Short mmCIF file of C-alpha atoms in Angstrom, two decimals:
data_model
loop_
_atom_site.label_atom_id
_atom_site.label_comp_id
_atom_site.label_asym_id
_atom_site.label_seq_id
_atom_site.Cartn_x
_atom_site.Cartn_y
_atom_site.Cartn_z
CA GLN A 1 10.35 66.13 -44.47
CA VAL A 2 7.65 67.98 -42.96
CA GLN A 3 4.41 66.84 -42.66
CA LEU A 4 1.21 68.49 -40.94
CA GLN A 5 -1.85 67.12 -39.78
CA GLU A 6 -5.08 69.49 -38.68
CA SER A 7 -7.68 67.48 -35.82
CA GLY A 8 -10.33 68.69 -33.96
CA PRO A 9 -14.45 67.90 -34.22
CA GLY A 10 -16.07 67.80 -37.28
CA LEU A 11 -19.39 69.74 -35.69
CA VAL A 12 -19.30 73.21 -33.24
CA ARG A 13 -22.86 74.41 -31.81
CA PRO A 14 -24.03 77.66 -33.42
CA SER A 15 -21.94 80.42 -30.65
CA GLU A 16 -18.93 77.96 -28.95
CA THR A 17 -15.16 77.64 -28.85
CA LEU A 18 -13.75 75.66 -32.87
CA SER A 19 -10.59 74.35 -31.26
CA LEU A 20 -7.97 72.60 -33.28
CA THR A 21 -4.89 71.36 -33.06
CA CYS A 22 -2.21 71.03 -35.98
CA GLY A 23 0.48 67.76 -36.04
CA VAL A 24 3.36 68.93 -37.06
CA SER A 25 6.65 66.11 -37.54
CA GLY A 26 9.60 66.04 -39.29
CA PHE A 27 10.58 69.83 -38.32
CA SER A 28 10.90 71.33 -35.14
CA ILE A 29 8.23 74.77 -34.24
CA SER A 30 10.32 75.98 -32.25
CA THR A 31 13.24 76.44 -34.59
CA ASP A 32 14.05 80.23 -35.88
CA TYR A 33 12.86 81.45 -38.32
CA TYR A 34 9.78 80.27 -39.29
CA TYR A 35 5.72 81.21 -38.23
CA TRP A 36 3.37 78.14 -38.00
CA GLY A 37 -0.70 79.51 -38.41
CA TRP A 38 -4.35 78.60 -39.67
CA ILE A 39 -5.86 79.25 -43.20
CA ARG A 40 -9.68 78.57 -44.63
CA GLN A 41 -11.93 77.86 -47.31
CA SER A 42 -15.87 78.03 -46.76
CA PRO A 43 -17.95 76.18 -49.15
CA GLY A 44 -17.91 78.18 -52.40
CA LYS A 45 -15.02 80.58 -51.15
CA GLY A 46 -11.71 81.61 -51.86
CA LEU A 47 -8.98 80.77 -48.99
CA GLU A 48 -8.75 83.36 -45.90
CA GLY A 49 -6.32 83.99 -44.40
CA ILE A 50 -6.89 83.70 -39.71
CA GLY A 51 -4.02 83.86 -38.28
CA ILE A 52 0.04 83.35 -37.87
CA MET A 53 2.14 83.19 -35.02
CA TYR A 54 6.14 82.52 -33.73
CA HIS A 55 7.76 80.63 -31.45
CA ASN A 56 8.45 84.11 -28.88
CA GLY A 57 4.69 84.83 -29.08
CA ARG A 58 4.32 87.56 -32.26
CA ALA A 59 1.89 87.23 -34.07
CA TYR A 60 -0.18 88.15 -36.99
CA TYR A 61 -4.07 87.85 -37.61
CA ASN A 62 -6.51 88.72 -39.94
CA PRO A 63 -8.28 91.77 -39.06
CA SER A 64 -12.56 90.61 -39.26
CA LEU A 65 -11.12 87.62 -37.31
CA LYS A 66 -9.15 89.26 -34.99
CA SER A 67 -11.26 90.41 -31.60
CA ARG A 68 -12.48 86.08 -32.19
CA VAL A 69 -9.31 84.54 -32.89
CA THR A 70 -6.19 82.88 -30.25
CA ILE A 71 -3.30 80.60 -31.31
CA SER A 72 -0.74 79.10 -29.45
CA LEU A 73 1.84 77.05 -29.76
CA ASP A 74 3.48 73.61 -27.96
CA THR A 75 7.27 73.64 -28.01
CA SER A 76 6.51 70.21 -25.58
CA LYS A 77 4.03 68.33 -27.75
CA ASN A 78 5.75 70.09 -31.96
CA GLN A 79 1.83 71.45 -32.19
CA PHE A 80 -0.54 74.33 -32.21
CA SER A 81 -3.95 75.13 -32.17
CA LEU A 82 -6.15 77.45 -33.26
CA ASN A 83 -9.11 78.45 -31.28
CA LEU A 84 -11.46 80.56 -33.06
CA LYS A 85 -14.84 81.66 -30.26
CA SER A 86 -18.62 82.67 -30.86
CA VAL A 87 -18.70 81.25 -33.93
CA THR A 88 -21.86 80.93 -36.37
CA ALA A 89 -23.13 79.22 -39.56
CA ALA A 90 -20.32 81.59 -41.45
CA ASP A 91 -17.56 80.03 -39.84
CA THR A 92 -18.15 76.79 -41.24
CA ALA A 93 -15.10 75.59 -43.83
CA VAL A 94 -12.62 73.48 -43.78
CA TYR A 95 -8.93 74.91 -42.03
CA TYR A 96 -5.70 73.85 -42.72
CA CYS A 97 -3.04 75.10 -41.15
CA ALA A 98 0.22 75.80 -43.12
CA ARG A 99 4.81 76.99 -41.78
CA LEU A 100 5.41 80.72 -43.33
CA PRO A 101 8.93 81.22 -43.14
CA ASP A 102 9.70 85.08 -41.73
CA GLY A 103 12.12 87.08 -43.28
CA GLY A 104 9.31 88.59 -44.75
CA VAL A 105 8.58 86.59 -47.69
CA TRP A 106 4.93 85.91 -46.94
CA PHE A 107 4.41 82.82 -48.41
CA PHE A 108 3.23 79.05 -46.93
CA ASP A 109 5.54 76.81 -48.18
CA TYR A 110 3.56 73.35 -46.42
CA TRP A 111 0.64 72.91 -45.47
CA GLY A 112 -2.36 69.71 -43.68
CA GLN A 113 -4.49 68.46 -45.44
CA GLY A 114 -7.07 69.97 -44.48
CA THR A 115 -10.38 68.90 -41.66
CA ARG A 116 -14.11 70.19 -41.96
CA VAL A 117 -15.33 71.76 -39.62
CA THR A 118 -19.87 72.53 -40.18
CA VAL A 119 -21.18 74.49 -37.32
CA SER A 120 -24.43 73.48 -37.78
CA SER A 121 -27.20 72.96 -34.07
CA GLN B 20 -11.03 93.90 -47.44
CA SER B 21 -11.39 92.22 -50.45
CA ALA B 22 -9.93 89.12 -52.61
CA LEU B 23 -7.87 89.38 -55.09
CA THR B 24 -9.66 88.43 -58.06
CA GLN B 25 -8.58 85.76 -60.48
CA PRO B 26 -11.18 83.83 -63.17
CA ALA B 27 -12.69 81.33 -61.72
CA SER B 28 -12.30 79.28 -64.61
CA VAL B 29 -9.51 78.78 -66.86
CA SER B 30 -8.82 75.74 -70.04
CA GLY B 31 -6.47 74.58 -71.78
CA SER B 32 -5.59 71.62 -74.39
CA PRO B 33 -1.90 68.79 -73.79
CA GLY B 34 0.22 70.98 -74.26
CA GLN B 35 -0.46 74.22 -73.82
CA SER B 36 0.04 77.27 -72.36
CA ILE B 37 -2.48 78.88 -70.20
CA THR B 38 -2.34 82.26 -67.78
CA ILE B 39 -4.26 82.65 -64.33
CA SER B 40 -4.77 86.53 -63.52
CA CYS B 41 -4.77 87.93 -60.20
CA ASN B 42 -5.18 91.21 -59.81
CA GLY B 43 -4.77 92.99 -57.24
CA SER B 44 -3.96 96.83 -56.08
CA SER B 45 -1.35 99.22 -55.12
CA SER B 46 -1.15 98.40 -51.71
CA ASP B 47 -1.05 94.80 -52.02
CA VAL B 48 0.16 93.10 -55.43
CA GLY B 49 1.50 96.52 -57.00
CA ILE B 50 3.41 97.55 -54.78
CA TYR B 51 5.19 94.41 -53.83
CA ASN B 52 7.11 91.22 -54.84
CA LEU B 53 5.62 88.62 -52.42
CA VAL B 54 3.23 86.77 -54.16
CA SER B 55 2.49 83.14 -54.01
CA TRP B 56 0.93 80.97 -55.89
CA TYR B 57 -0.54 77.28 -54.46
CA GLN B 58 -1.52 74.28 -56.65
CA HIS B 59 -4.56 72.51 -55.07
CA HIS B 60 -6.22 69.25 -55.50
CA PRO B 61 -9.34 68.34 -54.38
CA GLY B 62 -8.92 66.47 -50.88
CA LYS B 63 -4.84 67.47 -50.83
CA ALA B 64 -2.84 69.99 -49.15
CA PRO B 65 -2.44 72.64 -51.00
CA LYS B 66 0.98 72.95 -53.03
CA LEU B 67 3.20 75.80 -53.11
CA ILE B 68 4.09 76.29 -56.34
CA ILE B 69 5.10 79.97 -56.76
CA SER B 70 7.02 82.17 -53.73
CA GLU B 71 7.83 85.89 -54.14
CA GLY B 72 6.67 87.14 -57.64
CA SER B 73 9.26 84.47 -60.01
CA LYS B 74 10.43 81.62 -57.47
CA ARG B 75 10.14 78.10 -58.40
CA PRO B 76 10.42 76.20 -55.00
CA SER B 77 12.94 73.42 -55.27
CA GLY B 78 11.71 69.63 -56.83
CA VAL B 79 8.34 72.31 -59.18
CA SER B 80 8.83 71.80 -62.91
CA ASP B 81 10.05 74.71 -65.05
CA ARG B 82 6.77 74.54 -66.44
CA PHE B 83 5.33 76.88 -63.62
CA SER B 84 6.04 80.35 -64.35
CA GLY B 85 4.91 83.72 -62.63
CA SER B 86 5.67 87.53 -63.29
CA LYS B 87 3.61 91.25 -62.79
CA SER B 88 2.26 94.13 -64.30
CA GLY B 89 0.60 96.74 -61.96
CA ASN B 90 -1.27 95.32 -59.60
CA THR B 91 -1.59 92.27 -61.51
CA ALA B 92 -0.15 88.71 -61.08
CA SER B 93 0.37 85.37 -63.53
CA LEU B 94 0.62 82.50 -63.24
CA THR B 95 1.85 80.69 -66.89
CA ILE B 96 1.95 76.26 -66.92
CA SER B 97 3.19 75.73 -70.23
CA GLY B 98 3.33 71.94 -71.52
CA LEU B 99 0.27 71.56 -69.83
CA GLN B 100 -0.64 68.34 -68.11
CA ALA B 101 -3.58 66.03 -67.04
CA GLU B 102 -2.29 65.87 -63.94
CA ASP B 103 -1.83 69.90 -63.82
CA GLU B 104 -5.88 69.97 -63.65
CA ALA B 105 -6.80 71.46 -60.58
CA ASP B 106 -7.25 74.89 -58.54
CA TYR B 107 -4.75 77.24 -58.04
CA TYR B 108 -5.35 80.23 -55.61
CA CYS B 109 -3.06 83.26 -55.65
CA CYS B 110 -1.68 84.83 -52.37
CA SER B 111 0.44 88.38 -51.36
CA TYR B 112 1.40 90.41 -48.48
CA THR B 113 -1.03 93.96 -48.50
CA SER B 114 0.40 96.85 -46.96
CA SER B 115 -3.80 97.38 -45.45
CA ASN B 116 -3.34 95.00 -42.79
CA THR B 117 0.06 94.00 -42.62
CA PHE B 118 -1.26 90.36 -43.38
CA VAL B 119 -2.17 88.16 -46.46
CA LEU B 120 -5.10 87.75 -49.21
CA PHE B 121 -6.03 85.59 -50.96
CA GLY B 122 -7.42 84.99 -54.26
CA GLY B 123 -11.00 83.43 -55.22
CA GLY B 124 -8.51 80.39 -56.96
CA THR B 125 -9.02 79.06 -60.80
CA THR B 126 -10.47 75.65 -61.72
CA LEU B 127 -8.10 74.85 -64.76
CA THR B 128 -9.65 72.14 -66.58
CA VAL B 129 -7.32 70.24 -68.78
CA LEU B 130 -9.71 69.36 -71.78
#
């Protein structure tokens, strides 16, 4: 059973970098044919895709966030991370990690439960 | 890039059927059969219930079905059950930015 679990600080100061990690169990993130990515939900709003990354470094990002986002995979620990720099209150959200199968199908088949991050001084 | 448009809320009685719409454009819903739907009970992980427009993943009830007409995708839930009360989100690949767009979400209330 594939399971994903987000972790990281619940409070980040404005202008700093938000850093989250997603631990994966039951499946190797270095397996071919799967991307690993992040989605968020701001208060009172819908979901927003942030970005996805393949183990060979191929990545796709939401253009509105691309300049501030870095997603990296640590295959030795079977986890992947999100760094979002220069955060503002608008980045306050529940952040989810998820798996996306390769092959141009563009759906997320497994998700974590989400972690709430507040940007505030 | 604007989000896909969903009704904020829908409701139905047990046993009835409901349909949730997801309005997009010719750059996303209309041109590709790549709409997915997710069920989200607050505090839990979102669950994939429909992929590629109408495909049900293993283990998902056949009470859930997906379809598309033009730039609008739809999720139909038949035989409503109390456990279906949740938030539902649509998602589509978009050629506008080579990524995905989500809808604003629809809250389903089972009366």
